[in-house]
Amino acid sequence: MNTSKKKKIDSRIWELDALRGFMILCVIVVHTLFDIEAFFDIDYPAFYIFIKNNGGILFVVLSGICATLGTKTFKRGLFVFGAGMLVTIVTFGLYYFGIMHKSVIISFGVLHLLGICMMIYPVMKQLPNITIGILGVLVIILGYCITGMHSDIPFSYIIGIPSVDYAAGDWFPLVPFAGWFFIGIFLGNILYKKKQSLFPNAPKDFFIIRFFRWCGVYSLYIYLIHQPIVFGLVFLFLYR
C-alpha cells in the first residue's frame, strides 16, 4: 500500500470503516448465495436470512453516522445516486436481453436511497438533533404502517408503496429506510461530536481489522464491481 493511501486510511475513524468493510463482505457472501440460487434450489443458512433482513438497516444507519463526519455531502450524494442509476441500467439490460428474470432489476436500491439521503443532509443538519431523531422514528413507524399497501401510481415504490407485481433484487424505499438514515445522523451527532474514534487504543492495525478498514474505504467500488465478478465465477464454476 503506497504512502498516500495509507495516510488516507489512517486519517479516518477506523471503527466505522472496519464495520462498513465487514458489512460489504457480508453483502458479497449474500449475493453469492443469491446467484447460486438462480441456478439451483438451495436452503439458505440462518446467517443469510439474518443479514438479508437486518444488514440493510445497519448499513443505512452507519451511512447516516458517516454523513455527519464528511464534507461535500451533496456532491457525494450525486455521485452515489449516479452509481445507483448505473446499476439500474445494467440490471435492466440483463432482463431486457433475457439473461435474468425481471426481479433482477434494481430500480431503487441502496445506492439510490443513500444518494438522496446524502443530498438532503445539508438541509437536515440545520435542524436540532432531537428533531432529526424524532423524524427518523416517525418515518420508520410510517414504514410499518404502509407495509403491504400497493399502488399503480408510477414510481410509488420509491416511497415504499409498490405495485402488486413489483419485484426487485434490491429495494430500499425512502419509507422507512430514510428514517434509519436520520437515526444514523442523530447517533453520529452524539457519538462522534468530536469527530474522533471512540476506541483510539484498539488494535486497529491488526491485519484483519486493517483489511476490513480498507474494504470500508472503498466499499462503493467493491459494491459496484463485485456482483458481475461473483455471477461470472458462479456461472463458470457450475457450468465448467
PDB file of C-alpha atoms in Angstrom:
ATOM      1  CA  MET A   1       0.000   0.000   0.000  1.00  0.00           C
ATOM      2  CA  ASN A   2       1.513   3.350  -1.020  1.00  0.00           C
ATOM      3  CA  THR A   3       2.043   6.154   1.492  1.00  0.00           C
ATOM      4  CA  SER A   4      -0.793   8.390   0.297  1.00  0.00           C
ATOM      5  CA  LYS A   5      -3.373   5.605   0.529  1.00  0.00           C
ATOM      6  CA  LYS A   6      -2.079   4.608   3.961  1.00  0.00           C
ATOM      7  CA  LYS A   7      -2.424   8.194   5.192  1.00  0.00           C
ATOM      8  CA  LYS A   8      -5.949   8.354   3.768  1.00  0.00           C
ATOM      9  CA  ILE A   9      -6.998   5.259   5.712  1.00  0.00           C
ATOM     10  CA  ASP A  10      -5.205   6.273   8.918  1.00  0.00           C
ATOM     11  CA  SER A  11      -6.835   9.717   8.922  1.00  0.00           C
ATOM     12  CA  ARG A  12     -10.329   8.229   9.130  1.00  0.00           C
ATOM     13  CA  ILE A  13     -12.325   6.890  12.075  1.00  0.00           C
ATOM     14  CA  TRP A  14     -11.191   3.285  11.959  1.00  0.00           C
ATOM     15  CA  GLU A  15     -14.142   1.514  13.581  1.00  0.00           C
ATOM     16  CA  LEU A  16     -16.643   2.952  11.114  1.00  0.00           C
ATOM     17  CA  ASP A  17     -14.543   1.887   8.128  1.00  0.00           C
ATOM     18  CA  ALA A  18     -13.957  -1.558   9.627  1.00  0.00           C
ATOM     19  CA  LEU A  19     -17.669  -2.090  10.267  1.00  0.00           C
ATOM     20  CA  ARG A  20     -18.568  -0.903   6.764  1.00  0.00           C
ATOM     21  CA  GLY A  21     -15.908  -3.176   5.315  1.00  0.00           C
ATOM     22  CA  PHE A  22     -17.179  -6.178   7.253  1.00  0.00           C
ATOM     23  CA  MET A  23     -20.707  -5.462   6.084  1.00  0.00           C
ATOM     24  CA  ILE A  24     -19.734  -5.137   2.422  1.00  0.00           C
ATOM     25  CA  LEU A  25     -18.035  -8.546   2.681  1.00  0.00           C
ATOM     26  CA  CYS A  26     -21.278  -9.930   4.117  1.00  0.00           C
ATOM     27  CA  VAL A  27     -23.086  -8.471   1.099  1.00  0.00           C
ATOM     28  CA  ILE A  28     -20.726 -10.357  -1.193  1.00  0.00           C
ATOM     29  CA  VAL A  29     -21.479 -13.623   0.616  1.00  0.00           C
ATOM     30  CA  VAL A  30     -25.225 -12.995   0.427  1.00  0.00           C
ATOM     31  CA  HIS A  31     -25.110 -12.133  -3.273  1.00  0.00           C
ATOM     32  CA  THR A  32     -23.023 -15.235  -3.961  1.00  0.00           C
ATOM     33  CA  LEU A  33     -25.709 -17.406  -2.386  1.00  0.00           C
ATOM     34  CA  PHE A  34     -28.360 -15.473  -4.316  1.00  0.00           C
ATOM     35  CA  ASP A  35     -26.536 -16.146  -7.584  1.00  0.00           C
ATOM     36  CA  ILE A  36     -26.203 -19.848  -6.768  1.00  0.00           C
ATOM     37  CA  GLU A  37     -29.931 -19.959  -6.038  1.00  0.00           C
ATOM     38  CA  ALA A  38     -30.561 -18.609  -9.548  1.00  0.00           C
ATOM     39  CA  PHE A  39     -29.265 -21.951 -10.866  1.00  0.00           C
ATOM     40  CA  PHE A  40     -30.221 -24.339  -8.052  1.00  0.00           C
ATOM     41  CA  ASP A  41     -32.794 -24.553  -5.299  1.00  0.00           C
ATOM     42  CA  ILE A  42     -30.918 -24.237  -2.032  1.00  0.00           C
ATOM     43  CA  ASP A  43     -31.819 -23.874   1.616  1.00  0.00           C
ATOM     44  CA  TYR A  44     -30.438 -20.575   2.812  1.00  0.00           C
ATOM     45  CA  PRO A  45     -28.393 -20.751   6.037  1.00  0.00           C
ATOM     46  CA  ALA A  46     -29.568 -18.810   9.082  1.00  0.00           C
ATOM     47  CA  PHE A  47     -26.886 -16.125   8.772  1.00  0.00           C
ATOM     48  CA  TYR A  48     -28.108 -15.342   5.228  1.00  0.00           C
ATOM     49  CA  ILE A  49     -31.635 -14.718   6.490  1.00  0.00           C
ATOM     50  CA  PHE A  50     -30.332 -12.537   9.335  1.00  0.00           C
ATOM     51  CA  ILE A  51     -28.109 -10.432   7.074  1.00  0.00           C
ATOM     52  CA  LYS A  52     -30.816 -10.142   4.407  1.00  0.00           C
ATOM     53  CA  ASN A  53     -33.395  -8.950   6.949  1.00  0.00           C
ATOM     54  CA  ASN A  54     -31.199  -6.728   9.114  1.00  0.00           C
ATOM     55  CA  GLY A  55     -27.966  -5.960   7.306  1.00  0.00           C
ATOM     56  CA  GLY A  56     -29.510  -3.241   5.157  1.00  0.00           C
ATOM     57  CA  ILE A  57     -30.788  -1.360   8.191  1.00  0.00           C
ATOM     58  CA  LEU A  58     -27.382  -1.469   9.880  1.00  0.00           C
ATOM     59  CA  PHE A  59     -25.675  -0.274   6.707  1.00  0.00           C
ATOM     60  CA  VAL A  60     -28.062   2.670   6.299  1.00  0.00           C
ATOM     61  CA  VAL A  61     -27.676   3.685   9.967  1.00  0.00           C
ATOM     62  CA  LEU A  62     -23.900   3.513   9.565  1.00  0.00           C
ATOM     63  CA  SER A  63     -24.110   5.689   6.451  1.00  0.00           C
ATOM     64  CA  GLY A  64     -26.108   8.254   8.403  1.00  0.00           C
ATOM     65  CA  ILE A  65     -23.427   8.332  11.091  1.00  0.00           C
ATOM     66  CA  CYS A  66     -20.700   8.798   8.480  1.00  0.00           C
ATOM     67  CA  ALA A  67     -22.618  11.657   6.851  1.00  0.00           C
ATOM     68  CA  THR A  68     -22.068  13.741   9.988  1.00  0.00           C
ATOM     69  CA  LEU A  69     -18.302  13.401   9.586  1.00  0.00           C
ATOM     70  CA  GLY A  70     -17.804  14.248   5.944  1.00  0.00           C
ATOM     71  CA  THR A  71     -17.806  17.318   3.740  1.00  0.00           C
ATOM     72  CA  LYS A  72     -19.285  17.959   0.283  1.00  0.00           C
ATOM     73  CA  THR A  73     -22.129  15.608   1.191  1.00  0.00           C
ATOM     74  CA  PHE A  74     -24.405  16.835  -1.601  1.00  0.00           C
ATOM     75  CA  LYS A  75     -21.717  16.233  -4.227  1.00  0.00           C
ATOM     76  CA  ARG A  76     -21.001  12.757  -2.864  1.00  0.00           C
ATOM     77  CA  GLY A  77     -24.724  12.067  -2.834  1.00  0.00           C
ATOM     78  CA  LEU A  78     -24.969  12.915  -6.527  1.00  0.00           C
ATOM     79  CA  PHE A  79     -22.123  10.501  -7.243  1.00  0.00           C
ATOM     80  CA  VAL A  80     -23.693   7.692  -5.202  1.00  0.00           C
ATOM     81  CA  PHE A  81     -27.111   8.232  -6.805  1.00  0.00           C
ATOM     82  CA  GLY A  82     -25.455   8.195 -10.229  1.00  0.00           C
ATOM     83  CA  ALA A  83     -23.831   4.879  -9.326  1.00  0.00           C
ATOM     84  CA  GLY A  84     -27.285   3.605  -8.391  1.00  0.00           C
ATOM     85  CA  MET A  85     -28.657   4.627 -11.787  1.00  0.00           C
ATOM     86  CA  LEU A  86     -25.770   2.781 -13.443  1.00  0.00           C
ATOM     87  CA  VAL A  87     -26.813  -0.345 -11.541  1.00  0.00           C
ATOM     88  CA  THR A  88     -30.395   0.216 -12.735  1.00  0.00           C
ATOM     89  CA  ILE A  89     -29.278   0.402 -16.370  1.00  0.00           C
ATOM     90  CA  VAL A  90     -27.098  -2.706 -16.123  1.00  0.00           C
ATOM     91  CA  THR A  91     -29.727  -4.821 -14.344  1.00  0.00           C
ATOM     92  CA  PHE A  92     -32.428  -3.688 -16.774  1.00  0.00           C
ATOM     93  CA  GLY A  93     -30.134  -4.753 -19.592  1.00  0.00           C
ATOM     94  CA  LEU A  94     -29.769  -8.206 -18.051  1.00  0.00           C
ATOM     95  CA  TYR A  95     -33.557  -8.517 -18.063  1.00  0.00           C
ATOM     96  CA  TYR A  96     -34.074  -6.910 -21.478  1.00  0.00           C
ATOM     97  CA  PHE A  97     -31.687  -9.312 -23.205  1.00  0.00           C
ATOM     98  CA  GLY A  98     -33.231 -12.328 -21.468  1.00  0.00           C
ATOM     99  CA  ILE A  99     -30.232 -13.141 -19.300  1.00  0.00           C
ATOM    100  CA  MET A 100     -32.039 -12.798 -15.962  1.00  0.00           C
ATOM    101  CA  HIS A 101     -35.591 -12.654 -14.611  1.00  0.00           C
ATOM    102  CA  LYS A 102     -37.370  -9.291 -14.236  1.00  0.00           C
ATOM    103  CA  SER A 103     -36.789  -9.439 -10.486  1.00  0.00           C
ATOM    104  CA  VAL A 104     -33.086  -8.721 -11.085  1.00  0.00           C
ATOM    105  CA  ILE A 105     -33.872  -5.084 -11.983  1.00  0.00           C
ATOM    106  CA  ILE A 106     -32.772  -2.707  -9.222  1.00  0.00           C
ATOM    107  CA  SER A 107     -34.948   0.346  -9.763  1.00  0.00           C
ATOM    108  CA  PHE A 108     -34.475   1.857  -6.303  1.00  0.00           C
ATOM    109  CA  GLY A 109     -31.791   0.115  -4.317  1.00  0.00           C
ATOM    110  CA  VAL A 110     -29.481   1.075  -1.501  1.00  0.00           C
ATOM    111  CA  LEU A 111     -27.357   3.396  -3.648  1.00  0.00           C
ATOM    112  CA  HIS A 112     -30.408   5.359  -4.823  1.00  0.00           C
ATOM    113  CA  LEU A 113     -31.571   5.694  -1.225  1.00  0.00           C
ATOM    114  CA  LEU A 114     -28.205   6.752   0.173  1.00  0.00           C
ATOM    115  CA  GLY A 115     -27.625   9.177  -2.686  1.00  0.00           C
ATOM    116  CA  ILE A 116     -30.890  11.007  -1.998  1.00  0.00           C
ATOM    117  CA  CYS A 117     -30.350  10.969   1.778  1.00  0.00           C
ATOM    118  CA  MET A 118     -26.859  12.389   1.367  1.00  0.00           C
ATOM    119  CA  MET A 119     -28.149  15.124  -0.927  1.00  0.00           C
ATOM    120  CA  ILE A 120     -30.749  16.249   1.620  1.00  0.00           C
ATOM    121  CA  TYR A 121     -28.317  16.022   4.542  1.00  0.00           C
ATOM    122  CA  PRO A 122     -27.169  19.684   4.202  1.00  0.00           C
ATOM    123  CA  VAL A 123     -30.782  20.651   4.932  1.00  0.00           C
ATOM    124  CA  MET A 124     -31.244  18.072   7.676  1.00  0.00           C
ATOM    125  CA  LYS A 125     -28.172  19.195   9.606  1.00  0.00           C
ATOM    126  CA  GLN A 126     -29.728  22.622  10.112  1.00  0.00           C
ATOM    127  CA  LEU A 127     -32.376  21.029  12.334  1.00  0.00           C
ATOM    128  CA  PRO A 128     -31.946  20.381  16.070  1.00  0.00           C
ATOM    129  CA  ASN A 129     -30.578  16.887  16.596  1.00  0.00           C
ATOM    130  CA  ILE A 130     -33.573  15.775  18.645  1.00  0.00           C
ATOM    131  CA  THR A 131     -35.840  16.804  15.755  1.00  0.00           C
ATOM    132  CA  ILE A 132     -33.798  14.667  13.367  1.00  0.00           C
ATOM    133  CA  GLY A 133     -34.143  11.703  15.733  1.00  0.00           C
ATOM    134  CA  ILE A 134     -37.916  12.174  16.057  1.00  0.00           C
ATOM    135  CA  LEU A 135     -38.304  12.460  12.282  1.00  0.00           C
ATOM    136  CA  GLY A 136     -36.355   9.231  11.910  1.00  0.00           C
ATOM    137  CA  VAL A 137     -38.641   7.373  14.309  1.00  0.00           C
ATOM    138  CA  LEU A 138     -41.770   8.749  12.612  1.00  0.00           C
ATOM    139  CA  VAL A 139     -40.599   7.719   9.141  1.00  0.00           C
ATOM    140  CA  ILE A 140     -39.785   4.216  10.418  1.00  0.00           C
ATOM    141  CA  ILE A 141     -43.202   3.907  12.060  1.00  0.00           C
ATOM    142  CA  LEU A 142     -44.854   5.128   8.855  1.00  0.00           C
ATOM    143  CA  GLY A 143     -42.959   2.407   7.003  1.00  0.00           C
ATOM    144  CA  TYR A 144     -44.530  -0.258   9.188  1.00  0.00           C
ATOM    145  CA  CYS A 145     -47.952   1.334   8.696  1.00  0.00           C
ATOM    146  CA  ILE A 146     -47.778   1.153   4.893  1.00  0.00           C
ATOM    147  CA  THR A 147     -46.320  -2.353   4.766  1.00  0.00           C
ATOM    148  CA  GLY A 148     -48.459  -4.471   2.454  1.00  0.00           C
ATOM    149  CA  MET A 149     -50.007  -1.492   0.669  1.00  0.00           C
ATOM    150  CA  HIS A 150     -49.930  -1.360  -3.136  1.00  0.00           C
ATOM    151  CA  SER A 151     -50.418   1.339  -5.729  1.00  0.00           C
ATOM    152  CA  ASP A 152     -50.400   1.664  -9.503  1.00  0.00           C
ATOM    153  CA  ILE A 153     -49.117   5.234  -9.314  1.00  0.00           C
ATOM    154  CA  PRO A 154     -45.834   5.405 -11.282  1.00  0.00           C
ATOM    155  CA  PHE A 155     -42.708   5.331  -9.110  1.00  0.00           C
ATOM    156  CA  SER A 156     -44.708   4.917  -5.883  1.00  0.00           C
ATOM    157  CA  TYR A 157     -42.245   2.147  -4.981  1.00  0.00           C
ATOM    158  CA  ILE A 158     -39.765   4.933  -4.201  1.00  0.00           C
ATOM    159  CA  ILE A 159     -41.768   5.854  -1.104  1.00  0.00           C
ATOM    160  CA  GLY A 160     -42.464   2.253  -0.131  1.00  0.00           C
ATOM    161  CA  ILE A 161     -45.767   1.515  -1.876  1.00  0.00           C
ATOM    162  CA  PRO A 162     -45.093  -0.792  -4.836  1.00  0.00           C
ATOM    163  CA  SER A 163     -47.450  -2.177  -7.439  1.00  0.00           C
ATOM    164  CA  VAL A 164     -48.830  -5.673  -6.864  1.00  0.00           C
ATOM    165  CA  ASP A 165     -46.407  -7.247  -9.348  1.00  0.00           C
ATOM    166  CA  TYR A 166     -43.353  -5.232  -8.280  1.00  0.00           C
ATOM    167  CA  ALA A 167     -40.221  -7.324  -7.774  1.00  0.00           C
ATOM    168  CA  ALA A 168     -36.644  -6.200  -7.261  1.00  0.00           C
ATOM    169  CA  GLY A 169     -33.329  -7.738  -6.346  1.00  0.00           C
ATOM    170  CA  ASP A 170     -32.562  -4.784  -4.092  1.00  0.00           C
ATOM    171  CA  TRP A 171     -35.254  -2.411  -2.766  1.00  0.00           C
ATOM    172  CA  PHE A 172     -34.642   0.348  -0.229  1.00  0.00           C
ATOM    173  CA  PRO A 173     -37.621   2.754  -0.344  1.00  0.00           C
ATOM    174  CA  LEU A 174     -37.427   6.144   1.348  1.00  0.00           C
ATOM    175  CA  VAL A 175     -40.091   4.962   3.780  1.00  0.00           C
ATOM    176  CA  PRO A 176     -38.894   3.512   6.122  1.00  0.00           C
ATOM    177  CA  PHE A 177     -35.168   3.484   5.237  1.00  0.00           C
ATOM    178  CA  ALA A 178     -34.639   7.247   5.151  1.00  0.00           C
ATOM    179  CA  GLY A 179     -35.787   7.085   8.769  1.00  0.00           C
ATOM    180  CA  TRP A 180     -32.890   4.783   9.605  1.00  0.00           C
ATOM    181  CA  PHE A 181     -30.519   7.227   7.887  1.00  0.00           C
ATOM    182  CA  PHE A 182     -31.928  10.013  10.088  1.00  0.00           C
ATOM    183  CA  ILE A 183     -31.345   7.824  13.132  1.00  0.00           C
ATOM    184  CA  GLY A 184     -27.745   7.453  11.974  1.00  0.00           C
ATOM    185  CA  ILE A 185     -27.410  11.250  11.774  1.00  0.00           C
ATOM    186  CA  PHE A 186     -28.842  11.514  15.283  1.00  0.00           C
ATOM    187  CA  LEU A 187     -26.364   8.960  16.640  1.00  0.00           C
ATOM    188  CA  GLY A 188     -23.439  10.453  14.733  1.00  0.00           C
ATOM    189  CA  ASN A 189     -24.067  13.896  16.191  1.00  0.00           C
ATOM    190  CA  ILE A 190     -23.940  12.379  19.673  1.00  0.00           C
ATOM    191  CA  LEU A 191     -21.261   9.695  19.431  1.00  0.00           C
ATOM    192  CA  TYR A 192     -18.888  11.477  17.083  1.00  0.00           C
ATOM    193  CA  LYS A 193     -19.407  15.089  18.050  1.00  0.00           C
ATOM    194  CA  LYS A 194     -15.624  15.500  18.355  1.00  0.00           C
ATOM    195  CA  LYS A 195     -15.074  13.611  15.080  1.00  0.00           C
ATOM    196  CA  GLN A 196     -12.704  11.216  16.816  1.00  0.00           C
ATOM    197  CA  SER A 197     -12.562   7.451  17.232  1.00  0.00           C
ATOM    198  CA  LEU A 198     -14.363   6.042  20.251  1.00  0.00           C
ATOM    199  CA  PHE A 199     -11.670   3.357  20.524  1.00  0.00           C
ATOM    200  CA  PRO A 200      -8.342   5.111  19.860  1.00  0.00           C
ATOM    201  CA  ASN A 201      -6.265   2.462  21.663  1.00  0.00           C
ATOM    202  CA  ALA A 202      -7.753  -0.576  19.935  1.00  0.00           C
ATOM    203  CA  PRO A 203      -5.505  -2.762  17.712  1.00  0.00           C
ATOM    204  CA  LYS A 204      -6.678  -1.027  14.528  1.00  0.00           C
ATOM    205  CA  ASP A 205      -3.588  -2.116  12.588  1.00  0.00           C
ATOM    206  CA  PHE A 206      -4.173  -5.830  13.193  1.00  0.00           C
ATOM    207  CA  PHE A 207      -4.130  -7.269   9.681  1.00  0.00           C
ATOM    208  CA  ILE A 208      -7.750  -8.487   9.699  1.00  0.00           C
ATOM    209  CA  ILE A 209      -9.064  -5.189  11.014  1.00  0.00           C
ATOM    210  CA  ARG A 210      -6.906  -3.282   8.574  1.00  0.00           C
ATOM    211  CA  PHE A 211      -8.325  -5.365   5.718  1.00  0.00           C
ATOM    212  CA  PHE A 212     -11.862  -4.559   6.880  1.00  0.00           C
ATOM    213  CA  ARG A 213     -10.887  -0.883   7.048  1.00  0.00           C
ATOM    214  CA  TRP A 214      -9.563  -0.964   3.507  1.00  0.00           C
ATOM    215  CA  CYS A 215     -12.774  -2.586   2.292  1.00  0.00           C
ATOM    216  CA  GLY A 216     -14.745   0.084   4.132  1.00  0.00           C
ATOM    217  CA  VAL A 217     -12.877   2.948   2.492  1.00  0.00           C
ATOM    218  CA  TYR A 218     -13.541   1.514  -0.979  1.00  0.00           C
ATOM    219  CA  SER A 219     -16.932  -0.069  -0.234  1.00  0.00           C
ATOM    220  CA  LEU A 220     -18.770   1.739  -3.049  1.00  0.00           C
ATOM    221  CA  TYR A 221     -16.372   0.478  -5.697  1.00  0.00           C
ATOM    222  CA  ILE A 222     -16.407  -3.020  -4.226  1.00  0.00           C
ATOM    223  CA  TYR A 223     -20.207  -2.964  -4.311  1.00  0.00           C
ATOM    224  CA  LEU A 224     -20.254  -1.901  -7.964  1.00  0.00           C
ATOM    225  CA  ILE A 225     -17.782  -4.486  -9.270  1.00  0.00           C
ATOM    226  CA  HIS A 226     -18.415  -7.492  -7.050  1.00  0.00           C
ATOM    227  CA  GLN A 227     -21.730  -8.664  -8.493  1.00  0.00           C
ATOM    228  CA  PRO A 228     -20.657  -9.209 -12.129  1.00  0.00           C
ATOM    229  CA  ILE A 229     -17.482 -10.885 -10.863  1.00  0.00           C
ATOM    230  CA  VAL A 230     -19.373 -13.139  -8.438  1.00  0.00           C
ATOM    231  CA  PHE A 231     -22.047 -14.005 -11.002  1.00  0.00           C
ATOM    232  CA  GLY A 232     -19.393 -14.812 -13.614  1.00  0.00           C
ATOM    233  CA  LEU A 233     -17.435 -17.035 -11.237  1.00  0.00           C
ATOM    234  CA  VAL A 234     -20.567 -18.881 -10.112  1.00  0.00           C
ATOM    235  CA  PHE A 235     -21.628 -19.386 -13.726  1.00  0.00           C
ATOM    236  CA  LEU A 236     -18.189 -20.673 -14.763  1.00  0.00           C
ATOM    237  CA  PHE A 237     -17.901 -22.961 -11.738  1.00  0.00           C
ATOM    238  CA  LEU A 238     -21.334 -24.517 -12.180  1.00  0.00           C
ATOM    239  CA  TYR A 239     -21.061 -24.914 -15.969  1.00  0.00           C
ATOM    240  CA  ARG A 240     -17.393 -25.618 -16.490  1.00  0.00           C
TER     241      ARG A 240
END
